[in-house]
Short mmCIF file of C-alpha atoms and ligand atoms in Angstrom, two decimals:
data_model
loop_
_atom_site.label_atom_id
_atom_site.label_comp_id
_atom_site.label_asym_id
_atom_site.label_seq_id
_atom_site.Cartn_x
_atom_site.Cartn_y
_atom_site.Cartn_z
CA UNK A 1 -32.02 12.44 154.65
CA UNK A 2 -29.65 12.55 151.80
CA UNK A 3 -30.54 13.01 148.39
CA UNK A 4 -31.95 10.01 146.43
CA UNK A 5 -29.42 9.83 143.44
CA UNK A 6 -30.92 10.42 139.46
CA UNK A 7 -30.96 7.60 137.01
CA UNK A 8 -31.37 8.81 133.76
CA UNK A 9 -34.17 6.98 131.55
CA UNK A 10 -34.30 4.49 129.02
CA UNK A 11 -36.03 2.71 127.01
CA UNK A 12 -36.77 -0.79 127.46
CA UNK A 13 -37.86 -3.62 124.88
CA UNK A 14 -40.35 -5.97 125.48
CA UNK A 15 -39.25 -9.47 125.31
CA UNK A 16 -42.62 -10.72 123.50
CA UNK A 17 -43.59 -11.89 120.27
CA UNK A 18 -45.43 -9.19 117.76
CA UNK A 19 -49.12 -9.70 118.92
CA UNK A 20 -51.56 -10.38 116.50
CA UNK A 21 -55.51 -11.47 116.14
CA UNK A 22 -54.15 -14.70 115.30
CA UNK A 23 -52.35 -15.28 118.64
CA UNK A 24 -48.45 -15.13 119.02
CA UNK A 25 -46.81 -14.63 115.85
CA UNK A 26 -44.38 -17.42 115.16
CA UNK A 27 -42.96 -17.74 111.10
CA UNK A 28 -41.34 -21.33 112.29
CA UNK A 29 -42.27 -24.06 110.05
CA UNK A 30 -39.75 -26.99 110.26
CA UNK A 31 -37.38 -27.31 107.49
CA UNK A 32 -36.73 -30.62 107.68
CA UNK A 33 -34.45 -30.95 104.26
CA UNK A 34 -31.93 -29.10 102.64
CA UNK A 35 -32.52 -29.34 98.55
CA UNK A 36 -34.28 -32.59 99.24
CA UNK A 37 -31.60 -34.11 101.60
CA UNK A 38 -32.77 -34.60 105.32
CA UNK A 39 -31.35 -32.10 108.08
CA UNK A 40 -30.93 -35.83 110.34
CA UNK A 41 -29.43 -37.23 107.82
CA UNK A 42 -26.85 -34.50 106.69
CA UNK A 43 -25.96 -34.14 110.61
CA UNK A 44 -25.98 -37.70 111.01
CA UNK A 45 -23.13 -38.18 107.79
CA UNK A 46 -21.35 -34.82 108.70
CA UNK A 47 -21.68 -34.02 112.28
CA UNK A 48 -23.24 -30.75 113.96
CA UNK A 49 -22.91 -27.81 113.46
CA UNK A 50 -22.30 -27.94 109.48
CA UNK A 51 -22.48 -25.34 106.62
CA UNK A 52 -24.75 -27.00 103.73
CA UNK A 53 -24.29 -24.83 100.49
CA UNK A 54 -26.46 -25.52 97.37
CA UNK A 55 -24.91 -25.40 94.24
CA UNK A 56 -28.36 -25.33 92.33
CA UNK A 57 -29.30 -21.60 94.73
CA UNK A 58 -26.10 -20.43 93.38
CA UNK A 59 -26.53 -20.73 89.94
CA UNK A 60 -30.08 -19.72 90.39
CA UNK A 61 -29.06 -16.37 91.79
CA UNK A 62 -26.39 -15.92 89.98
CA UNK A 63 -28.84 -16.51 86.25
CA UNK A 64 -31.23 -14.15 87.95
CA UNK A 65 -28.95 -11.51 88.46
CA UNK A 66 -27.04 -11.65 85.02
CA UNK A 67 -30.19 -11.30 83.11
CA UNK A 68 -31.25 -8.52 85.03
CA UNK A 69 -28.37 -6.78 83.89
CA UNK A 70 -27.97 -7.90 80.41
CA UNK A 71 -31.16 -7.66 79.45
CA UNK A 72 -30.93 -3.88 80.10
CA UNK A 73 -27.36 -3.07 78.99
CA UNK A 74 -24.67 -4.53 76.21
CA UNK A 75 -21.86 -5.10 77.79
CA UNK A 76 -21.66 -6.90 81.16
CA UNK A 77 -19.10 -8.68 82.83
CA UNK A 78 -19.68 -10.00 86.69
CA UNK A 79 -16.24 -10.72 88.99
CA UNK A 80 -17.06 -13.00 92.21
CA UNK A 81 -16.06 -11.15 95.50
CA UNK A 82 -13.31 -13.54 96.94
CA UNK A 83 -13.73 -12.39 100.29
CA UNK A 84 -17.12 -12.84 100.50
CA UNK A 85 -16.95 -16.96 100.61
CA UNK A 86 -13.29 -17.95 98.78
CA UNK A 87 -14.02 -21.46 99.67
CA UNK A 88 -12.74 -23.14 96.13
CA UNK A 89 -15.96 -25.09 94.97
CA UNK A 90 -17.90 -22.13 95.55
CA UNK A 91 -15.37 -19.65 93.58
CA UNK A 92 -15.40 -22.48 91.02
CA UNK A 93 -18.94 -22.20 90.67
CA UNK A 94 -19.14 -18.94 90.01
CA UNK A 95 -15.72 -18.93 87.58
CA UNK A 96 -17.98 -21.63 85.50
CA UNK A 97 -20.61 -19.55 85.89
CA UNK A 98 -18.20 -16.74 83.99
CA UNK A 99 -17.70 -14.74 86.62
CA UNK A 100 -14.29 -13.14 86.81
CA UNK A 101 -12.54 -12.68 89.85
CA UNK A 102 -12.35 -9.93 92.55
CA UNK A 103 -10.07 -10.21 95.06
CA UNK A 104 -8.66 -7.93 98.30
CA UNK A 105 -5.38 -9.52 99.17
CA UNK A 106 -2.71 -11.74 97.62
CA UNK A 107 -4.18 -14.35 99.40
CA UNK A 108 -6.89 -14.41 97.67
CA UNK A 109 -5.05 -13.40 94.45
CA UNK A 110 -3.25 -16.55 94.54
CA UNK A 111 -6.32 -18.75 95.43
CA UNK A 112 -7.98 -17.21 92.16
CA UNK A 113 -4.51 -17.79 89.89
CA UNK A 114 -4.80 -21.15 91.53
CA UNK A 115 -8.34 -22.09 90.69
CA UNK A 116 -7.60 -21.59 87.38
CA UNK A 117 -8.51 -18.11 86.95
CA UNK A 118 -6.44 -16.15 84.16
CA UNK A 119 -4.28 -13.27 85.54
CA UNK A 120 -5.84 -10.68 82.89
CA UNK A 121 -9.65 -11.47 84.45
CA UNK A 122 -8.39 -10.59 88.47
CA UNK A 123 -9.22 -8.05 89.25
CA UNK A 124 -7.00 -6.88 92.40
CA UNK A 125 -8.50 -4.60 94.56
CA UNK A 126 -7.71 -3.44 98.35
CA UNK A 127 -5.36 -0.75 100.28
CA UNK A 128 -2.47 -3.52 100.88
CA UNK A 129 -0.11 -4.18 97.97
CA UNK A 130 3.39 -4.47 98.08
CA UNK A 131 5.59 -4.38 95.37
CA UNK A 132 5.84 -7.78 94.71
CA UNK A 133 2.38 -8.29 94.84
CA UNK A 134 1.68 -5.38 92.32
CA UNK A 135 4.97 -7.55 89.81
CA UNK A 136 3.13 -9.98 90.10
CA UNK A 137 -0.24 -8.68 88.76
CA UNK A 138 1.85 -6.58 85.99
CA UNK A 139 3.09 -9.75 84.72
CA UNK A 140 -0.42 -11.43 84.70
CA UNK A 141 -2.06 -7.98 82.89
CA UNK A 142 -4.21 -7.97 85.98
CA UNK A 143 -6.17 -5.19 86.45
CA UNK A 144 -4.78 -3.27 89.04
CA UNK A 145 -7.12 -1.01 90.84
CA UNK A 146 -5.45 1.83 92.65
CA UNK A 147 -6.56 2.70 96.25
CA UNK A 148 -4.13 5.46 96.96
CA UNK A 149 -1.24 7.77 95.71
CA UNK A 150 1.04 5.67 97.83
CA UNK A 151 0.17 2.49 96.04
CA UNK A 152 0.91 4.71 92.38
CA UNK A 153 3.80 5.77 93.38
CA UNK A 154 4.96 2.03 94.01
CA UNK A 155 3.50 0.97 90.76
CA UNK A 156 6.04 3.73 89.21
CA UNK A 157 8.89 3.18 90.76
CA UNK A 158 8.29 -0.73 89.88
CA UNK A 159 7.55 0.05 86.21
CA UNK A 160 10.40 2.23 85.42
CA UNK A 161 12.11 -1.14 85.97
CA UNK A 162 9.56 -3.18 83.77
CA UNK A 163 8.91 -3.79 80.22
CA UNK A 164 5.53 -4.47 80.89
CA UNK A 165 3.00 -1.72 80.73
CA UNK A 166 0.07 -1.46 83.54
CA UNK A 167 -3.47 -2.60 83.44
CA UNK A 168 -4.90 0.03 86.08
CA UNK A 169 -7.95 1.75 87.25
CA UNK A 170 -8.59 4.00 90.28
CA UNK A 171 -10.65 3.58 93.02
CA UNK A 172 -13.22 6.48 93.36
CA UNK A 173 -15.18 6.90 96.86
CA UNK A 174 -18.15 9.65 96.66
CA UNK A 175 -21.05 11.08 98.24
CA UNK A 176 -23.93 8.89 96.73
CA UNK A 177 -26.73 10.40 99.89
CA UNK A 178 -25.53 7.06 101.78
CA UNK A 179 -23.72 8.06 105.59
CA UNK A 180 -21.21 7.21 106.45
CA UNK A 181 -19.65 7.23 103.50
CA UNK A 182 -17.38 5.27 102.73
CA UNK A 183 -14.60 7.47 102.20
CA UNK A 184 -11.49 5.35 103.71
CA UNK A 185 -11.00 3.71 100.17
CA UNK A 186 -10.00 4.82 96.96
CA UNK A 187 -9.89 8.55 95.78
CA UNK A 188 -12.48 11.18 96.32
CA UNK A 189 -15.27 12.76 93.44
CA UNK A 190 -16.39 15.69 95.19
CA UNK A 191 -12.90 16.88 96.49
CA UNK A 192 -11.32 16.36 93.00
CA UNK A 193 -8.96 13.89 94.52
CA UNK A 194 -9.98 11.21 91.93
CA UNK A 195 -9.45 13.93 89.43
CA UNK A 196 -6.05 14.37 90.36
CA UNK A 197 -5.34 10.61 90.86
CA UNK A 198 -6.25 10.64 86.76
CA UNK A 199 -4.05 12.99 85.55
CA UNK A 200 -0.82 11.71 87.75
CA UNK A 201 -1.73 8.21 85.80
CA UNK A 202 -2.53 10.11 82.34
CA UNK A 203 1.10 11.75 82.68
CA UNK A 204 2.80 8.19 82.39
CA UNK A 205 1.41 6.80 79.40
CA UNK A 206 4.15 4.68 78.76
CA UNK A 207 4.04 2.87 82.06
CA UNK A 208 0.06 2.40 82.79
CA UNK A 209 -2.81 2.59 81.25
CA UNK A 210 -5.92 3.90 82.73
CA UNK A 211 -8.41 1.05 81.31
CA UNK A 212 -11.12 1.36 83.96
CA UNK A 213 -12.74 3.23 87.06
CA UNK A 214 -14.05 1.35 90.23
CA UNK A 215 -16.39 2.20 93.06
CA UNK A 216 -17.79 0.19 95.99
CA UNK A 217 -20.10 2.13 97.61
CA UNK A 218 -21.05 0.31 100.70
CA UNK A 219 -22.18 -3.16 101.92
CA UNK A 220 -26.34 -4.01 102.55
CA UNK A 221 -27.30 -0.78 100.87
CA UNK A 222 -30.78 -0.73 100.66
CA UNK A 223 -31.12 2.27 98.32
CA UNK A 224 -30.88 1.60 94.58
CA UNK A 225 -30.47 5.27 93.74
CA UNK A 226 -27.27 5.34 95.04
CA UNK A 227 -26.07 3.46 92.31
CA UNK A 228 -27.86 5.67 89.86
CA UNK A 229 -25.69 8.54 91.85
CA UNK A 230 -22.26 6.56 92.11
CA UNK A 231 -22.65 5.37 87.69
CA UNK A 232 -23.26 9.14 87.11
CA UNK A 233 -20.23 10.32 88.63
CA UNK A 234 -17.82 7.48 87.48
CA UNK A 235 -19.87 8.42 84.10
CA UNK A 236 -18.98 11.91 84.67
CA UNK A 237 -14.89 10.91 84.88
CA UNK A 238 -14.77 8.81 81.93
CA UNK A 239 -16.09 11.62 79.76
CA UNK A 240 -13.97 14.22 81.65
CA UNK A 241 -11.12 11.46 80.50
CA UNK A 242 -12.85 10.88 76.99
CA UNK A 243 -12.90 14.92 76.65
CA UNK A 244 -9.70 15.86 77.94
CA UNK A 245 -7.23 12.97 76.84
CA UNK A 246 -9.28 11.55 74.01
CA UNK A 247 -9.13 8.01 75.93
CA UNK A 248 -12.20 6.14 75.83
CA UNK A 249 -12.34 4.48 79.68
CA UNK A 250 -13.10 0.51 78.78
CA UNK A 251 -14.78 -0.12 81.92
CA UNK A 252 -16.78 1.03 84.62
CA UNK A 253 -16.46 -1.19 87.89
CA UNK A 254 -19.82 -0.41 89.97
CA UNK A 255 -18.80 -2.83 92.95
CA UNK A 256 -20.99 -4.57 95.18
CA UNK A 257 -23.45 -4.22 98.10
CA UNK A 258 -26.68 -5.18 97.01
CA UNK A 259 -28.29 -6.47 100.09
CA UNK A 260 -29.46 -9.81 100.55
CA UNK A 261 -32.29 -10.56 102.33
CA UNK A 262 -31.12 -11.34 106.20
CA UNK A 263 -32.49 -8.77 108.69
CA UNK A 264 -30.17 -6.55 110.28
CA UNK A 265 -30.74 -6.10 113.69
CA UNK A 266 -32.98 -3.30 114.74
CA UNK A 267 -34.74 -3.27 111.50
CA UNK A 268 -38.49 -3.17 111.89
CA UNK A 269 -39.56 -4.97 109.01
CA UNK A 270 -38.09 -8.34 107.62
CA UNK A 271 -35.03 -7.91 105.20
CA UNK A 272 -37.54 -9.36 102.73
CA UNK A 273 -39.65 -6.88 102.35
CA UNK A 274 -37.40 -4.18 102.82
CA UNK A 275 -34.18 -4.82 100.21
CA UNK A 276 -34.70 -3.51 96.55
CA UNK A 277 -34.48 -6.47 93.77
CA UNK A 278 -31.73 -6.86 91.77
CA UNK A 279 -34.01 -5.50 88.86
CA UNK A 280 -34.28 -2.40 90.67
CA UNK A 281 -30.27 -2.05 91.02
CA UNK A 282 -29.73 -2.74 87.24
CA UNK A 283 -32.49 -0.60 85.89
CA UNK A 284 -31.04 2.12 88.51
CA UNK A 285 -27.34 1.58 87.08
CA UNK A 286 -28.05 0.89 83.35
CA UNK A 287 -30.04 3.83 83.10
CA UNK A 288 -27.90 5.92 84.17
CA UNK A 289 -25.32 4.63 81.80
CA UNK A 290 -27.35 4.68 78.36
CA UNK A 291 -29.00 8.11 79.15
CA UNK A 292 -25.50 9.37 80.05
CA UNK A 293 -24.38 10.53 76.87
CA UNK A 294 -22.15 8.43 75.93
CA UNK A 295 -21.58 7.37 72.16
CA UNK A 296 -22.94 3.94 71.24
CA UNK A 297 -18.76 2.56 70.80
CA UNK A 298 -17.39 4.51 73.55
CA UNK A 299 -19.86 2.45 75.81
CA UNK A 300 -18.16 1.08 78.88
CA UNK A 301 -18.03 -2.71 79.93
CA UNK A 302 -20.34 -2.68 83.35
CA UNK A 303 -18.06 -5.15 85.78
CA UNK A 304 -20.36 -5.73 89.25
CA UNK A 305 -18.33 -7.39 92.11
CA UNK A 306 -21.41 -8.52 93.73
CA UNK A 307 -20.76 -10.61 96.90
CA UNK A 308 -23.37 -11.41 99.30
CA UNK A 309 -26.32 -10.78 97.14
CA UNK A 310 -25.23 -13.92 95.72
CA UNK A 311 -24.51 -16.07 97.92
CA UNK A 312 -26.24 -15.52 101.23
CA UNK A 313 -29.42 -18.09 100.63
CA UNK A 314 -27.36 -20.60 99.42
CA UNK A 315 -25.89 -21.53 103.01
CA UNK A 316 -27.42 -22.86 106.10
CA UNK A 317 -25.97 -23.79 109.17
CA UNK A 318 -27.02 -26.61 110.77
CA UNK A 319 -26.95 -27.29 114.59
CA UNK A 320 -28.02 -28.68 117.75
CA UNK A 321 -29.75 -27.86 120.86
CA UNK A 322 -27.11 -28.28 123.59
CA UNK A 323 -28.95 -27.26 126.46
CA UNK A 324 -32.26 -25.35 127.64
CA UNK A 325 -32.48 -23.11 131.34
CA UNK A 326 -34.54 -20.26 132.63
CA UNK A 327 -32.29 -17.21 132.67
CA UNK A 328 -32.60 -15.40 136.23
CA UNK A 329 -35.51 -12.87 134.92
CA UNK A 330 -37.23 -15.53 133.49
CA UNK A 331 -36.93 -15.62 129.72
CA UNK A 332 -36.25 -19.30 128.38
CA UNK A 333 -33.01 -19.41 126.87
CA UNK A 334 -30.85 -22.59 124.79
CA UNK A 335 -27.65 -23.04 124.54
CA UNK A 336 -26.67 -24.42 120.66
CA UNK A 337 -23.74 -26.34 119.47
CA UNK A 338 -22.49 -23.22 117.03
CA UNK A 339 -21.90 -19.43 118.08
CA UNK A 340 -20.49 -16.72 116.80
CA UNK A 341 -16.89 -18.10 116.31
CA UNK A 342 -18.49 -19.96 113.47
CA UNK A 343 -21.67 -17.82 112.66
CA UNK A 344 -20.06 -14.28 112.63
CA UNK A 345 -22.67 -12.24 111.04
CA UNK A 346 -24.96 -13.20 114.14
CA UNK A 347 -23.73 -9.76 115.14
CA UNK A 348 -25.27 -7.68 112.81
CA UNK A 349 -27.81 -9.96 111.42
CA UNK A 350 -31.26 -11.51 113.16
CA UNK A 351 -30.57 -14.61 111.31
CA UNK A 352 -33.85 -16.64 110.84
CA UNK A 353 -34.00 -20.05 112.60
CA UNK A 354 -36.35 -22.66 112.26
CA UNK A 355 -36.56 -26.60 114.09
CA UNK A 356 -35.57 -29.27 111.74
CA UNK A 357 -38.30 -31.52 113.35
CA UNK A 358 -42.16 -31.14 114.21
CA UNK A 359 -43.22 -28.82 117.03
CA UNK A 360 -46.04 -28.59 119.39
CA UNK A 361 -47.83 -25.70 119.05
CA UNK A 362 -46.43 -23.99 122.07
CA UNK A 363 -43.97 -20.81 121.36
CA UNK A 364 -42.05 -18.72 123.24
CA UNK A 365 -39.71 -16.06 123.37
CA UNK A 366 -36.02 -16.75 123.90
CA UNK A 367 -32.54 -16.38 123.72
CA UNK A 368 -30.48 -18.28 121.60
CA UNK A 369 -27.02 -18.73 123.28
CA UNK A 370 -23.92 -20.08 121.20
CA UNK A 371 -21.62 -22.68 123.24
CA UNK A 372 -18.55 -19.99 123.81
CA UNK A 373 -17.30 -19.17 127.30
CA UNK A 374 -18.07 -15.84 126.33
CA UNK A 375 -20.61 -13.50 127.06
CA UNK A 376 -21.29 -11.69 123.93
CA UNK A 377 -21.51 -15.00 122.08
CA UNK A 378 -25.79 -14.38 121.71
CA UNK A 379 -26.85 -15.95 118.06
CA UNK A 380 -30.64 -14.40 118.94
CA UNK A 381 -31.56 -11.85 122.23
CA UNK A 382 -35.13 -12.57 121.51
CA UNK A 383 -36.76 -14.70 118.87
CA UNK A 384 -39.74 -16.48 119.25
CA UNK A 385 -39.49 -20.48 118.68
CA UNK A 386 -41.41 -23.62 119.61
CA UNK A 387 -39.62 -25.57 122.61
CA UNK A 388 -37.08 -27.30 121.45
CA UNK A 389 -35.26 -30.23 123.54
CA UNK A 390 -31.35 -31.19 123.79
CA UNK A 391 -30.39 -33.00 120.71
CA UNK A 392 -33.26 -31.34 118.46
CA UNK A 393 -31.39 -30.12 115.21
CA UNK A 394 -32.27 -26.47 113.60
CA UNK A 395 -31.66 -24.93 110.45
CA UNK A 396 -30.01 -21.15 110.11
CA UNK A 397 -30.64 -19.15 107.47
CA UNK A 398 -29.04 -17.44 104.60
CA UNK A 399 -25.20 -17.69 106.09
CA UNK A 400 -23.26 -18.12 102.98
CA UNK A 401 -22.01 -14.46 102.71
CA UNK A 402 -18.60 -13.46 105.02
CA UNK A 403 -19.47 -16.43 107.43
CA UNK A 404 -17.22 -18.99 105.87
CA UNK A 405 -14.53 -16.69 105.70
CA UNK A 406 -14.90 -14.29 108.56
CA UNK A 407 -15.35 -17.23 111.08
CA UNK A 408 -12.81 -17.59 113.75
CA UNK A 409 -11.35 -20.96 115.76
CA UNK A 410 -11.43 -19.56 118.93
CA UNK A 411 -12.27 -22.56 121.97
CA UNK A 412 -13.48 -24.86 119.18
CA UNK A 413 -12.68 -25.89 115.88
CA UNK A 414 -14.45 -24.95 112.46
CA UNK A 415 -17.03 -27.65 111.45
CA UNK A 416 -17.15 -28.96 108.28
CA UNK A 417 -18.85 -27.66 104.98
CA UNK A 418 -20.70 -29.55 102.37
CA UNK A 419 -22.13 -28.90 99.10
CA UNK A 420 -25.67 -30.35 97.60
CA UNK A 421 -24.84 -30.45 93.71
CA UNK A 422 -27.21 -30.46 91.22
CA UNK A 423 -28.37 -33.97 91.39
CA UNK A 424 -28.80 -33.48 94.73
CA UNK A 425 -25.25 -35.63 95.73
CA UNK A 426 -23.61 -34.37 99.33
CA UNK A 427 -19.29 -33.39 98.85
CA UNK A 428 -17.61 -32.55 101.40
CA UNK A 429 -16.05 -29.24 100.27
CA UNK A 430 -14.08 -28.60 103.43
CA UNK A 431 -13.34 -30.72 106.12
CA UNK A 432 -13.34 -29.80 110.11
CA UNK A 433 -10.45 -28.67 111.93
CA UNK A 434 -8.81 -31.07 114.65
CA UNK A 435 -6.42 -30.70 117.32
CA UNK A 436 -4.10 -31.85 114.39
CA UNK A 437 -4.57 -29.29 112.06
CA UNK A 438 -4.09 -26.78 114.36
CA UNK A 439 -0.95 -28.51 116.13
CA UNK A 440 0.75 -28.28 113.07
CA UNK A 441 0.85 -24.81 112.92
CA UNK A 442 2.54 -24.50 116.77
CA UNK A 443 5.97 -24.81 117.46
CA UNK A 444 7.57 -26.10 121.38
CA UNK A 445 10.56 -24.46 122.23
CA UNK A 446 12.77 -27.64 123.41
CA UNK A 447 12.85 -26.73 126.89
CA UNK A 448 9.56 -26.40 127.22
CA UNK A 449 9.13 -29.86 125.65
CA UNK A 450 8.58 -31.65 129.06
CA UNK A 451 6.46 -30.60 132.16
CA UNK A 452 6.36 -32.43 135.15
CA UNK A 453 2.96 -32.24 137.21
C1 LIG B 1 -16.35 -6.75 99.79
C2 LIG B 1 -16.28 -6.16 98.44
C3 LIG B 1 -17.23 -6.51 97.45
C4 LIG B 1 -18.44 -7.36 97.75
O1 LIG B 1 -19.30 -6.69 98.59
P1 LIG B 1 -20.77 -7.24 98.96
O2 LIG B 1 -21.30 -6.26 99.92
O3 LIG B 1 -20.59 -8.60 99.56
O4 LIG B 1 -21.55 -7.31 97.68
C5 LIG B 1 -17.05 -5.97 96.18
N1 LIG B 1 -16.01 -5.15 95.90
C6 LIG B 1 -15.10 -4.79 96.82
C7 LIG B 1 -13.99 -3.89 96.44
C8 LIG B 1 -15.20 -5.29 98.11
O5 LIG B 1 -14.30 -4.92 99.03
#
């Protein structure tokens, strides 16, 4: 008899809904409105799937966030994280709002200039600038934030040539007790990299001048003490600067990454009850700035590039039930008219969904399946929701963070976004793709022109 072969263990979860003396738990209420407009209606004007932002959530977040931080510190200036949504309203919103602008690319460099914003309040971050891009943001006093010695020894080759002197800062990446660390950008504290980065800029002072020092520590980051950690150390190299040079440092940039409150998958408890406030961010940064040491007008300017924090509640997707089937070991699963070409963070998040119409009281554990010919295109492995029939609409949750700009036309084309403004009044904001827009873009060789079937 030969020898049965091993399988080594694992560990399997149970597709069921967290028991409880009440029954089966289910969250689900319907939303049947967005900011008092119907779900129906919005689908019926705009098609499904759409993205439905409200301006009013924006503002509200963004009021709530600025007074936690000015009512504990002088000198505060937000920037609004292009990459996080760069659709134009919702930059525009923000830029009303006084928020300057942060941006990764020249792409995004040139939407800003474009929307209005002025060159000196960009602030141009990222590892890819060439040396037209960096011209360009010496002639608009831009703030230039270095991510390597590569990228400084560019920027002085390209001033030698220039009249214009340099608005710059380094990037500094550090141990804040958060792993991985994020060490790919910028210049390292602990290693003394960021130390050296200084005093190669401090050696040209008639090129650049070293006005500010940025960090972005990580994305979600659900501990506020690392910020208390990262504002001590960029605290530590401005008075290193202030000691050394006798240059007061205008600026400290403390990034973003305050965590919004999606789940991420494998979380036990809801992103709700889990993420610190944005009260508990500032008090953990501001502190650590006024009990630093620093003289009362040698205080830096606190810039935050916030990004998701700010804008994740104010999206939801809408969508459709396409389908409904038994998958082969049972579980229910439906098929729904967006996946993750359209609702990327679906892969790290447990986005909440809920019907947009009344349910019976029946619920039951399923998958949620985008409408990709593609196997990893899962919105939900297991969330527990009334039955829902083809054509019933639901509502996603908290999408407007990296969705709208991460999202990729691949099969299908990218649906439609609206905005609810204050008075409650739909705009279109961005229209869907169509087999024209993306035509335009492709070029037929002549002899390829004609095909004969
Ligand atoms: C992406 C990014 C942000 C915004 O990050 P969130 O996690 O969305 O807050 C801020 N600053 C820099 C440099 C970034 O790359």
């Amino acid at each position: 008899m030969s020898k049965k072969s091993y399988e080594r263990p694992y560990i399997q979860k149970l597709n069921t809904g967290t028991m409880n003396k009440f029954g089966t738990k289910t969250e689900y209420a319907p939303v049947t409105a967005i900011e008092g407009v119907p779900v129906k209606k919005l689908i019926a004007d705009y098609g499904s799937p759409v993205f439905v932002i409200s301006e009013r959530q924006i503002r509200k977040t963004y009021h709530e966030a600025v007074r936690a931080f000015k009512t504990r510190y002088p000198k505060v200036q937000f920037a609004w994280s292009y990459k996080t949504n760069y659709l134009n309203a919702v930059c525009n919103i923000f830029h009303q709002e006084g928020s300057w602008a942060e941006v990764v690319s020249m792409y995004e460099y040139q939407k800003a200039i474009q929307n209005g914003v002025p060159g000196k309040k960009i602030i141009f971050n990222g590892p890819d600038k060439s040396i037209e891009d960096l011209s360009i943001a010496v002639d608009n006093e831009s703030l230039i934030h270095i991510d390597h010695l590569d990228e400084l020894y560019l920027l002085v080759e390209l001033l030698e040539n220039k009249k214009k002197k340099a608005r710059v800062a380094i990037r500094v990446n550090m141990d804040t007790g958060i792993y991985p660390m994020w060490d790919r950008f910028g210049f390292n504290y602990e290693n003394g990299q960021a130390w050296n980065a200084i005093n190669k800029i401090m050696s040209h002072p008639e090129l650049m001048e070293l006005v500010g020092l940025h960090c972005h520590i990580g994305t979600y980051m659900l501990s506020a003490n690392a910020y208390s950690v990262a504002a001590w150390k960029l605290s530590d190299l401005a008075m290193n600067i202030q000691l050394r040079y006798e240059k007061t440092i205008s600026y400290l940039d403390l990034g973003g990454g305050f965590a919004s409150a999606n789940t991420l998958k494998g979380s036990y408890l809801q992103g709700s009850d889990i993420i610190p406030s944005v009260d508990d961010y500032a008090e953990a940064i501001t502190s650590t700035l006024l009990n630093f040491g620093f003289k009362q007008e040698n205080l830096p300017t606190l810039i935050l590039e916030t990004g998701r924090a700010m804008i994740d509640d104010a999206a939801h997707l809408l969508g459709s039930v396409i389908a409904i089937k038994r998958l082969s070991d049972g579980r229910r699963s439906i098929v729904m008219d967006f996946g993750v070409n359209i609702l990327f963070t679906a892969f790290w998040y447990n986005h909440k969904i809920s019907p947009a119409q009344e349910f019976s009281h029946h619920v039951e554990d399923m998958v949620v399946y985008g409408p990709l010919c593609m196997n990893i295109d899962c919105v939900r492995e297991s969330v527990t929701l009334p039955l829902l029939n083809r054509g019933d609409n639901v509502v996603v949750h908290r999408v407007g963070a990296y969705n709208m700009t991460q999202w990729m036309q691949f099969i299908t084309m990218r649906p439609k976004v609206v905005l609810i403004d204050m008075d409650g009044k739909t705009h279109i904001i961005r229209e869907n793709e169509t087999l024209d827009t993306i035509n335009q873009m492709e070029k037929m060789p002549k002899h390829l022109k004609s095909i004969n079937l």
